[in-house]
Amino acid sequence: MKLWGGRFNKESSKLLEKFNASITFDIRMYKEDIMGSIAHSKMLAKQNIISKEEQEKIEKALKEIELEIDNDELEFSLADEDIHMAIEKRLIQKIGDTGKKLHTARSRNDQVALDIRLYLKKEIKNIKEIIIDLLKVIKEVAKNNKEVILPGYTHLQRAQPILFAHHLLAYFEMLKRDYDRLNDLYKRVDVMPLGASALAGTTYNIDRHFVAKELGFGKVTNNSLDSVSDRDFIAETNFVIAMIAMHMSRFSEEIILWATSEFGFINLDDAYSTGSSIMPQKKNPDIAELVRGKTGRIYGNLISILTVMKGLPLAYNKDTQEDKEGVFDSIDNIKISLEIFKEMLATIKVNKENMIKDIYKGFINATDIADYLAKKGIPFREAHEVVGKLVAYCEENNKYLNELTFDEYKKFNEKFEEDIIEKAKIETCIKDRNSYGGTSYSEVERQLKEAEKFLKN
Ligand code: ARG
């Protein structure tokens, strides 16, 4: 018999049961469901809606049910529909009429909203912890390779030399913002919807603030219709995860490039690479590719919830049952992506010789030479022109800028002095980019210090 079977004269069709059920995926919220029900029962007792003895009986049975599910002892069927009814049905099986009182002043509509918020609060904390672990690894790899120089790119063309640590710390910044976004998201998830009941509130004298306190919520929702139909906190979770995935995907793309024989900037550890079933020589960056690839489904989950919600009238509609699989999928995939990426990054071998090899190729120090002239009073646009000519000269003569003699420089502009040879050196280019947030050794040192400070808090 269904918990809602009273007004029905016929059994549900089997296909309806299969189609309608969410138990196959909302089972993962069983702990939140039980936690919520215990808090609800305590509130009912405190308000004299049920007796103290009834509450104790309910709480004890719910804790037993939790253990049964922990130990895989409870069998669920599609006919139970969802985790909320499966647990309530088991409760009634165990303690009879007292169990039937639990659903007083409550609806599955506010119950599911409560469960998912509790679940997301837990997972947001988990993702935050994993991000911190990854940030620690990024900081460590940066710190251990402080002097390593590589070409910096724009348009994937060599642009200016940078420190490898500077490059890594750019990702530190991105993920730090993602961490902040999770904190911000948490505030909007941390609002307690139970007591909205089906849509309009309840005639019982309930105490919603008590329930919020029991469950550790910062706030109570303000409008019952909004409480049961709002899913923007789920869309926002999907968005924040999509943003993390986008950052991780960019990082992955660079790992993939760096690990090619064309770049040869890093080697991936054998434990974090894969082989080919046909080409014996292959060592593939599957982890980075999968992290990049998973970004697609994570974006999909964001678009999915936004689309599910866009035409829904107030208040609850069954459509919103489609909110869960996407956000669960995004959570699962971002967690494992961040975790495995962290291990992969921690074990890369940095080929600093390859990074700096041919560093002068691509005339990577050209800006520095133009700046040199500009600092001697030549308007920058003109200095740009002079160095452009120098580059053309080098190309004709198969040389790089660092191979020019002072006499050659001099032919292009009389402001060149002997110190241009030193100024054109790659280490000088790094050292001199000392503007706040630049790639100089001392600025990277400052960033590392800040990173460490952030990680200590
Ligand atoms: N399984 C449902 C969901 O995930 C629970 C709420 C159902 N409420 C209802 N009145 N049908 O959204």
Short mmCIF file of C-alpha atoms and ligand atoms in Angstrom, two decimals:
data_model
loop_
_atom_site.label_atom_id
_atom_site.label_comp_id
_atom_site.label_asym_id
_atom_site.label_seq_id
_atom_site.Cartn_x
_atom_site.Cartn_y
_atom_site.Cartn_z
CA MET A 1 0.00 0.00 0.00
CA LYS A 2 1.32 3.47 -0.86
CA LEU A 3 1.66 6.09 1.87
CA TRP A 4 -0.52 8.32 -0.31
CA GLY A 5 -2.85 5.50 -1.40
CA GLY A 6 -6.04 6.60 0.39
CA ARG A 7 -7.86 8.16 -2.53
CA PHE A 8 -6.75 5.60 -5.10
CA ASN A 9 -8.75 2.57 -6.16
CA LYS A 10 -6.17 1.02 -8.42
CA GLU A 11 -2.55 -0.02 -8.19
CA SER A 12 0.00 2.18 -9.97
CA SER A 13 1.22 0.98 -13.31
CA LYS A 14 4.66 -0.60 -13.08
CA LEU A 15 6.01 1.77 -15.67
CA LEU A 16 4.72 4.77 -13.70
CA GLU A 17 6.52 3.47 -10.63
CA LYS A 18 9.74 3.14 -12.57
CA PHE A 19 9.36 6.50 -14.24
CA ASN A 20 8.32 8.37 -11.12
CA ALA A 21 10.87 6.94 -8.70
CA SER A 22 13.88 8.87 -7.50
CA ILE A 23 14.94 6.31 -4.89
CA THR A 24 17.74 5.03 -7.16
CA PHE A 25 19.55 8.34 -6.81
CA ASP A 26 18.12 10.17 -3.79
CA ILE A 27 19.12 7.21 -1.59
CA ARG A 28 22.40 9.04 -1.14
CA MET A 29 20.59 11.62 1.03
CA TYR A 30 19.39 9.07 3.58
CA LYS A 31 21.51 10.46 6.39
CA GLU A 32 20.24 13.97 5.74
CA ASP A 33 16.67 12.69 5.56
CA ILE A 34 16.99 10.96 8.91
CA MET A 35 18.77 13.89 10.50
CA GLY A 36 15.98 16.18 9.29
CA SER A 37 13.27 13.87 10.55
CA ILE A 38 14.83 13.62 13.99
CA ALA A 39 15.01 17.41 14.26
CA HIS A 40 11.43 17.67 13.04
CA SER A 41 10.24 15.13 15.61
CA LYS A 42 12.03 16.99 18.41
CA MET A 43 10.30 20.17 17.37
CA LEU A 44 6.92 18.42 17.27
CA ALA A 45 7.49 17.19 20.83
CA LYS A 46 8.71 20.55 22.07
CA GLN A 47 5.54 22.13 20.68
CA ASN A 48 3.36 19.41 22.22
CA ILE A 49 2.20 18.22 18.81
CA ILE A 50 3.44 14.72 19.66
CA SER A 51 4.40 13.41 23.09
CA LYS A 52 7.91 13.11 24.41
CA GLU A 53 7.61 9.31 24.45
CA GLU A 54 6.47 9.26 20.86
CA GLN A 55 9.42 11.42 19.87
CA GLU A 56 11.87 9.12 21.64
CA LYS A 57 10.39 6.11 19.92
CA ILE A 58 10.61 7.81 16.55
CA GLU A 59 14.18 8.94 17.09
CA LYS A 60 15.32 5.51 18.22
CA ALA A 61 13.71 3.80 15.25
CA LEU A 62 15.13 6.34 12.80
CA LYS A 63 18.62 5.72 14.15
CA GLU A 64 18.11 2.00 13.71
CA ILE A 65 16.98 2.59 10.14
CA GLU A 66 20.11 4.61 9.51
CA LEU A 67 22.21 1.66 10.66
CA GLU A 68 20.18 -0.70 8.50
CA ILE A 69 20.91 1.45 5.46
CA ASP A 70 24.57 1.89 6.50
CA ASN A 71 24.87 -1.89 6.52
CA ASP A 72 22.92 -2.42 3.32
CA GLU A 73 20.26 -4.33 5.21
CA LEU A 74 17.28 -2.46 3.91
CA GLU A 75 15.86 -3.38 0.57
CA PHE A 76 14.26 -0.61 -1.40
CA SER A 77 11.75 -0.95 -4.17
CA LEU A 78 10.74 1.44 -6.92
CA ALA A 79 7.26 1.39 -5.40
CA ASP A 80 8.72 3.30 -2.42
CA GLU A 81 9.21 6.17 -4.88
CA ASP A 82 11.81 8.15 -2.99
CA ILE A 83 14.08 8.02 0.04
CA HIS A 84 11.63 10.07 2.10
CA MET A 85 8.79 7.59 1.71
CA ALA A 86 11.06 4.56 1.92
CA ILE A 87 12.30 5.66 5.33
CA GLU A 88 8.85 6.64 6.54
CA LYS A 89 7.43 3.32 5.42
CA ARG A 90 10.16 1.44 7.28
CA LEU A 91 9.52 3.61 10.35
CA ILE A 92 5.84 2.67 10.29
CA GLN A 93 6.78 -0.99 9.82
CA LYS A 94 8.93 -0.76 12.92
CA ILE A 95 6.82 1.29 15.34
CA GLY A 96 3.34 1.34 13.84
CA ASP A 97 0.98 4.22 14.60
CA THR A 98 3.61 6.37 16.31
CA GLY A 99 5.59 6.30 13.08
CA LYS A 100 2.57 7.64 11.26
CA LYS A 101 2.78 10.86 13.29
CA LEU A 102 6.19 11.91 12.00
CA HIS A 103 4.83 13.50 8.85
CA THR A 104 2.63 15.91 10.83
CA ALA A 105 3.11 19.54 9.74
CA ARG A 106 5.48 18.49 6.99
CA SER A 107 5.35 17.68 3.29
CA ARG A 108 7.77 15.88 1.05
CA ASN A 109 8.11 19.21 -0.72
CA ASP A 110 9.82 20.95 2.18
CA GLN A 111 11.43 17.69 3.25
CA VAL A 112 13.27 17.23 -0.04
CA ALA A 113 14.31 20.88 -0.05
CA LEU A 114 15.73 20.39 3.43
CA ASP A 115 17.57 17.17 2.54
CA ILE A 116 19.24 18.58 -0.53
CA ARG A 117 20.35 21.69 1.34
CA LEU A 118 21.84 19.59 4.12
CA TYR A 119 23.53 17.39 1.55
CA LEU A 120 24.97 20.34 -0.38
CA LYS A 121 26.25 21.97 2.80
CA LYS A 122 28.24 18.81 3.50
CA GLU A 123 29.56 18.52 -0.04
CA ILE A 124 30.49 22.19 -0.32
CA LYS A 125 32.69 21.67 2.74
CA ASN A 126 34.21 18.57 1.15
CA ILE A 127 35.00 20.34 -2.11
CA LYS A 128 36.54 23.23 -0.19
CA GLU A 129 38.86 20.84 1.61
CA ILE A 130 39.92 19.19 -1.62
CA ILE A 131 40.62 22.57 -3.19
CA ILE A 132 42.83 23.46 -0.25
CA ASP A 133 44.76 20.21 -0.74
CA LEU A 134 45.28 21.04 -4.39
CA LEU A 135 46.31 24.60 -3.57
CA LYS A 136 48.94 23.20 -1.22
CA VAL A 137 50.38 21.10 -4.01
CA ILE A 138 50.37 24.00 -6.47
CA LYS A 139 52.18 26.12 -3.91
CA GLU A 140 54.72 23.36 -3.20
CA VAL A 141 55.53 22.75 -6.87
CA ALA A 142 55.87 26.49 -7.37
CA LYS A 143 58.14 26.80 -4.34
CA ASN A 144 60.33 23.89 -5.39
CA ASN A 145 60.87 25.41 -8.84
CA LYS A 146 61.31 29.03 -7.91
CA GLU A 147 64.14 29.77 -10.35
CA VAL A 148 62.74 27.89 -13.32
CA ILE A 149 62.14 30.07 -16.37
CA LEU A 150 59.88 29.23 -19.28
CA PRO A 151 58.40 31.14 -22.17
CA GLY A 152 55.16 32.93 -21.41
CA TYR A 153 52.67 32.88 -24.26
CA THR A 154 49.91 34.97 -25.72
CA HIS A 155 48.01 33.54 -28.70
CA LEU A 156 50.13 30.45 -27.93
CA GLN A 157 53.03 32.40 -29.45
CA ARG A 158 56.07 33.14 -27.38
CA ALA A 159 55.58 36.47 -25.68
CA GLN A 160 57.79 37.21 -22.69
CA PRO A 161 59.81 35.02 -20.33
CA ILE A 162 58.17 34.18 -17.02
CA LEU A 163 58.88 32.10 -13.97
CA PHE A 164 57.27 28.67 -13.90
CA ALA A 165 56.20 29.43 -10.33
CA HIS A 166 54.44 32.56 -11.57
CA HIS A 167 52.54 30.47 -14.07
CA LEU A 168 51.48 27.95 -11.44
CA LEU A 169 50.49 30.68 -9.01
CA ALA A 170 48.06 32.03 -11.61
CA TYR A 171 46.08 28.82 -11.10
CA PHE A 172 46.41 29.30 -7.35
CA GLU A 173 44.58 32.61 -7.76
CA MET A 174 41.80 31.08 -9.86
CA LEU A 175 41.16 28.27 -7.43
CA LYS A 176 41.33 30.64 -4.50
CA ARG A 177 38.50 32.62 -6.08
CA ASP A 178 36.59 29.38 -6.58
CA TYR A 179 37.10 28.68 -2.89
CA ASP A 180 35.63 32.10 -2.14
CA ARG A 181 32.72 31.36 -4.44
CA LEU A 182 32.03 28.18 -2.48
CA ASN A 183 31.98 30.20 0.74
CA ASP A 184 29.56 32.61 -0.79
CA LEU A 185 27.37 29.84 -2.19
CA TYR A 186 27.33 28.19 1.22
CA LYS A 187 25.57 31.21 2.70
CA ARG A 188 22.68 30.81 0.28
CA VAL A 189 22.45 27.05 0.77
CA ASP A 190 22.54 27.45 4.53
CA VAL A 191 18.88 28.43 4.83
CA MET A 192 16.33 26.09 6.40
CA PRO A 193 13.14 25.41 4.41
CA LEU A 194 11.31 22.86 6.58
CA GLY A 195 7.97 24.08 7.84
CA ALA A 196 6.95 25.54 4.51
CA SER A 197 5.03 22.30 4.32
CA ALA A 198 3.43 21.61 0.93
CA LEU A 199 3.48 25.24 -0.18
CA ALA A 200 1.57 27.55 2.15
CA GLY A 201 2.93 26.90 5.62
CA THR A 202 0.99 24.96 8.24
CA THR A 203 -1.82 25.38 10.75
CA TYR A 204 0.26 23.72 13.47
CA ASN A 205 2.11 25.81 15.98
CA ILE A 206 5.57 24.81 14.76
CA ASP A 207 8.95 26.32 15.62
CA ARG A 208 11.02 26.56 12.49
CA HIS A 209 13.87 28.41 14.17
CA PHE A 210 14.27 25.54 16.60
CA VAL A 211 14.64 23.10 13.69
CA ALA A 212 17.18 25.39 12.04
CA LYS A 213 19.20 25.50 15.22
CA GLU A 214 19.04 21.73 15.69
CA LEU A 215 20.36 21.21 12.19
CA GLY A 216 22.96 23.96 12.30
CA PHE A 217 21.41 26.28 9.72
CA GLY A 218 22.32 29.95 9.76
CA LYS A 219 18.90 31.14 8.62
CA VAL A 220 15.28 30.15 8.03
CA THR A 221 13.60 30.66 4.66
CA ASN A 222 11.26 33.60 4.54
CA ASN A 223 8.48 32.56 2.16
CA SER A 224 6.88 29.13 2.05
CA LEU A 225 6.24 29.13 -1.70
CA ASP A 226 9.82 30.05 -2.41
CA SER A 227 11.06 27.47 0.12
CA VAL A 228 9.62 24.52 -1.77
CA SER A 229 10.15 25.71 -5.31
CA ASP A 230 13.49 27.48 -5.17
CA ARG A 231 16.31 25.59 -6.83
CA ASP A 232 18.59 28.49 -7.57
CA PHE A 233 20.97 27.26 -4.89
CA ILE A 234 21.34 24.07 -6.95
CA ALA A 235 21.91 26.02 -10.16
CA GLU A 236 24.47 28.09 -8.30
CA THR A 237 26.22 24.97 -7.03
CA ASN A 238 26.34 23.69 -10.59
CA PHE A 239 27.72 27.02 -11.70
CA VAL A 240 30.46 27.20 -9.10
CA ILE A 241 31.47 23.65 -9.95
CA ALA A 242 31.38 24.53 -13.65
CA MET A 243 33.73 27.41 -12.95
CA ILE A 244 36.13 25.13 -11.07
CA ALA A 245 35.93 22.65 -13.94
CA MET A 246 36.70 25.40 -16.44
CA HIS A 247 39.81 26.36 -14.49
CA MET A 248 40.87 22.76 -14.14
CA SER A 249 40.28 22.22 -17.83
CA ARG A 250 42.62 25.07 -18.75
CA PHE A 251 45.25 23.73 -16.37
CA SER A 252 44.79 20.27 -17.90
CA GLU A 253 45.21 21.64 -21.38
CA GLU A 254 48.58 23.06 -20.37
CA ILE A 255 49.65 19.82 -18.71
CA ILE A 256 48.78 18.02 -21.95
CA LEU A 257 50.77 20.50 -24.04
CA TRP A 258 53.73 20.54 -21.68
CA ALA A 259 53.93 16.76 -21.70
CA THR A 260 54.20 16.54 -25.50
CA SER A 261 57.58 15.83 -27.10
CA GLU A 262 57.16 19.17 -28.89
CA PHE A 263 57.21 21.05 -25.58
CA GLY A 264 58.86 18.50 -23.32
CA PHE A 265 58.41 20.84 -20.35
CA ILE A 266 57.27 18.13 -17.95
CA ASN A 267 57.16 14.36 -17.63
CA LEU A 268 54.17 12.74 -16.02
CA ASP A 269 54.78 10.04 -13.47
CA ASP A 270 54.14 6.49 -14.70
CA ALA A 271 51.58 5.99 -11.96
CA TYR A 272 49.54 8.85 -13.40
CA SER A 273 49.85 8.11 -17.13
CA THR A 274 48.40 5.49 -19.41
CA GLY A 275 49.61 3.47 -22.36
CA SER A 276 48.30 2.55 -25.76
CA SER A 277 47.02 -0.88 -26.66
CA ILE A 278 48.73 -0.72 -30.04
CA MET A 279 51.61 1.77 -29.86
CA PRO A 280 54.18 0.43 -27.43
CA GLN A 281 55.97 3.74 -27.02
CA LYS A 282 52.94 5.76 -25.90
CA LYS A 283 52.56 7.46 -22.55
CA ASN A 284 49.33 9.40 -22.48
CA PRO A 285 48.07 12.18 -20.21
CA ASP A 286 44.64 10.57 -19.74
CA ILE A 287 44.02 12.18 -16.37
CA ALA A 288 44.37 15.71 -17.69
CA GLU A 289 42.31 14.83 -20.76
CA LEU A 290 39.50 13.37 -18.65
CA VAL A 291 39.48 16.35 -16.32
CA ARG A 292 39.19 18.54 -19.41
CA GLY A 293 36.54 16.25 -20.87
CA LYS A 294 34.39 16.10 -17.76
CA THR A 295 33.96 19.84 -18.01
CA GLY A 296 31.47 19.11 -20.78
CA ARG A 297 29.04 17.15 -18.64
CA ILE A 298 29.48 19.59 -15.77
CA TYR A 299 28.45 22.48 -18.04
CA GLY A 300 25.58 20.28 -19.20
CA ASN A 301 24.34 19.88 -15.65
CA LEU A 302 24.24 23.65 -15.23
CA ILE A 303 22.28 24.18 -18.42
CA SER A 304 20.02 21.29 -17.46
CA ILE A 305 18.84 22.74 -14.14
CA LEU A 306 18.44 26.23 -15.58
CA THR A 307 16.27 24.77 -18.30
CA VAL A 308 14.23 22.57 -15.95
CA MET A 309 13.39 25.61 -13.86
CA LYS A 310 12.71 28.19 -16.53
CA GLY A 311 9.01 27.58 -17.07
CA LEU A 312 7.85 26.28 -13.72
CA PRO A 313 4.89 27.95 -12.07
CA LEU A 314 4.96 28.20 -8.28
CA ALA A 315 5.21 26.20 -6.17
CA TYR A 316 6.48 22.60 -6.17
CA ASN A 317 6.39 20.69 -9.44
CA LYS A 318 7.65 17.18 -9.97
CA ASP A 319 9.99 18.56 -12.64
CA THR A 320 12.29 19.60 -9.83
CA GLN A 321 13.04 15.97 -9.06
CA GLU A 322 15.32 16.40 -12.09
CA ASP A 323 17.50 18.72 -9.99
CA LYS A 324 19.40 15.99 -8.20
CA GLU A 325 21.21 13.71 -10.64
CA GLY A 326 22.94 16.64 -12.32
CA VAL A 327 24.24 18.24 -9.16
CA PHE A 328 25.26 14.85 -7.75
CA ASP A 329 27.11 14.14 -10.97
CA SER A 330 28.87 17.50 -10.88
CA ILE A 331 29.87 17.00 -7.25
CA ASP A 332 31.18 13.47 -7.82
CA ASN A 333 33.12 14.42 -10.89
CA ILE A 334 34.68 17.60 -9.60
CA LYS A 335 35.78 15.87 -6.40
CA ILE A 336 37.57 13.02 -8.14
CA SER A 337 38.96 15.39 -10.78
CA LEU A 338 40.48 17.69 -8.18
CA GLU A 339 41.83 14.79 -6.16
CA ILE A 340 43.50 12.95 -9.00
CA PHE A 341 44.79 16.14 -10.60
CA LYS A 342 46.43 16.99 -7.29
CA GLU A 343 48.24 13.64 -7.18
CA MET A 344 49.27 13.95 -10.81
CA LEU A 345 50.62 17.47 -10.29
CA ALA A 346 52.50 16.49 -7.15
CA THR A 347 54.42 13.86 -9.13
CA ILE A 348 55.32 15.73 -12.33
CA LYS A 349 58.96 16.03 -13.29
CA VAL A 350 59.79 19.58 -14.27
CA ASN A 351 62.28 19.65 -17.15
CA LYS A 352 63.76 23.02 -16.48
CA GLU A 353 66.45 22.61 -19.16
CA ASN A 354 63.78 22.08 -21.78
CA MET A 355 61.82 25.06 -20.58
CA ILE A 356 64.74 27.42 -20.92
CA LYS A 357 66.28 25.70 -23.94
CA ASP A 358 65.85 27.95 -26.98
CA ILE A 359 64.29 30.55 -24.71
CA TYR A 360 65.58 33.29 -27.05
CA LYS A 361 63.74 31.67 -29.93
CA GLY A 362 60.77 33.77 -30.84
CA PHE A 363 62.56 37.00 -29.78
CA ILE A 364 61.03 36.71 -26.35
CA ASN A 365 63.13 39.58 -24.96
CA ALA A 366 62.04 42.10 -27.61
CA THR A 367 59.80 44.08 -25.26
CA ASP A 368 62.67 44.48 -22.83
CA ILE A 369 64.85 45.96 -25.54
CA ALA A 370 62.12 48.38 -26.55
CA ASP A 371 61.64 49.33 -22.89
CA TYR A 372 65.40 49.91 -22.67
CA LEU A 373 65.25 52.48 -25.44
CA ALA A 374 62.08 54.06 -24.10
CA LYS A 375 63.73 54.57 -20.74
CA LYS A 376 66.47 56.46 -22.54
CA GLY A 377 63.95 58.98 -23.76
CA ILE A 378 62.78 57.46 -27.05
CA PRO A 379 58.96 57.43 -27.22
CA PHE A 380 57.79 53.85 -26.75
CA ARG A 381 56.09 53.66 -30.15
CA GLU A 382 59.37 54.61 -31.80
CA ALA A 383 61.37 52.18 -29.67
CA HIS A 384 58.87 49.48 -30.72
CA GLU A 385 59.63 50.28 -34.35
CA VAL A 386 63.41 50.11 -33.83
CA VAL A 387 63.19 46.70 -32.16
CA GLY A 388 60.83 45.52 -34.89
CA LYS A 389 63.59 46.32 -37.36
CA LEU A 390 66.12 44.52 -35.15
CA VAL A 391 63.92 41.44 -35.20
CA ALA A 392 63.64 41.57 -38.98
CA TYR A 393 67.44 41.91 -39.17
CA CYS A 394 67.85 38.89 -36.90
CA GLU A 395 65.49 36.85 -39.00
CA GLU A 396 67.41 37.70 -42.17
CA ASN A 397 70.69 36.80 -40.52
CA ASN A 398 69.49 33.74 -38.64
CA LYS A 399 70.19 35.16 -35.22
CA TYR A 400 68.38 35.77 -31.98
CA LEU A 401 68.45 39.09 -30.17
CA ASN A 402 70.86 37.81 -27.51
CA GLU A 403 73.40 36.95 -30.21
CA LEU A 404 73.70 40.50 -31.48
CA THR A 405 76.89 42.36 -30.71
CA PHE A 406 76.89 45.81 -29.25
CA ASP A 407 78.06 47.15 -32.65
CA GLU A 408 75.05 45.62 -34.35
CA TYR A 409 72.68 47.18 -31.82
CA LYS A 410 74.36 50.51 -32.26
CA LYS A 411 73.59 50.50 -36.00
CA PHE A 412 69.89 50.56 -35.24
CA ASN A 413 69.90 53.30 -32.65
CA GLU A 414 72.56 55.45 -31.10
CA LYS A 415 70.98 55.29 -27.66
CA PHE A 416 72.12 51.70 -27.26
CA GLU A 417 74.97 51.38 -24.80
CA GLU A 418 77.09 48.42 -23.74
CA ASP A 419 74.71 47.48 -20.96
CA ILE A 420 72.13 46.39 -23.56
CA ILE A 421 73.89 43.01 -23.68
CA GLU A 422 73.14 42.50 -19.99
CA LYS A 423 69.63 43.94 -20.29
CA ALA A 424 68.76 41.54 -23.10
CA LYS A 425 69.58 38.51 -20.96
CA ILE A 426 66.61 36.43 -19.95
CA GLU A 427 67.36 36.54 -16.22
CA THR A 428 67.40 40.34 -16.39
CA CYS A 429 64.06 40.32 -18.18
CA ILE A 430 62.61 38.33 -15.29
CA LYS A 431 64.30 40.31 -12.55
CA ASP A 432 63.22 43.65 -13.96
CA ARG A 433 59.50 42.78 -14.23
CA ASN A 434 59.10 43.86 -10.70
CA SER A 435 55.76 45.64 -10.89
CA TYR A 436 53.26 44.46 -8.27
CA GLY A 437 51.97 41.06 -9.42
CA GLY A 438 54.71 40.72 -12.05
CA THR A 439 56.93 37.72 -12.72
CA SER A 440 60.12 38.99 -11.01
CA TYR A 441 61.81 36.73 -8.50
CA SER A 442 60.87 39.01 -5.65
CA GLU A 443 57.24 39.39 -6.73
CA VAL A 444 56.88 35.62 -7.05
CA GLU A 445 58.42 35.32 -3.61
CA ARG A 446 55.77 37.71 -2.30
CA GLN A 447 53.01 35.67 -3.96
CA LEU A 448 54.38 32.51 -2.41
CA LYS A 449 54.32 34.13 1.01
CA GLU A 450 50.73 35.19 0.51
CA ALA A 451 49.81 31.74 -0.67
CA GLU A 452 51.32 30.28 2.46
CA LYS A 453 49.48 32.76 4.62
CA PHE A 454 46.18 31.87 2.93
CA LEU A 455 46.82 28.17 3.45
CA LYS A 456 47.59 28.64 7.14
CA ASN A 457 44.22 30.23 7.87
N1 ARG B 1 11.20 12.79 -4.91
C1 ARG B 1 10.69 14.10 -4.91
C2 ARG B 1 11.75 15.06 -5.41
O1 ARG B 1 12.85 14.67 -5.53
C3 ARG B 1 10.26 14.49 -3.53
C4 ARG B 1 9.15 15.47 -3.45
C5 ARG B 1 7.92 14.92 -4.01
N2 ARG B 1 6.77 15.62 -3.64
C6 ARG B 1 5.62 15.38 -4.26
N3 ARG B 1 4.60 15.98 -3.82
N4 ARG B 1 5.52 14.58 -5.26
O2 ARG B 1 11.50 16.18 -5.74
#
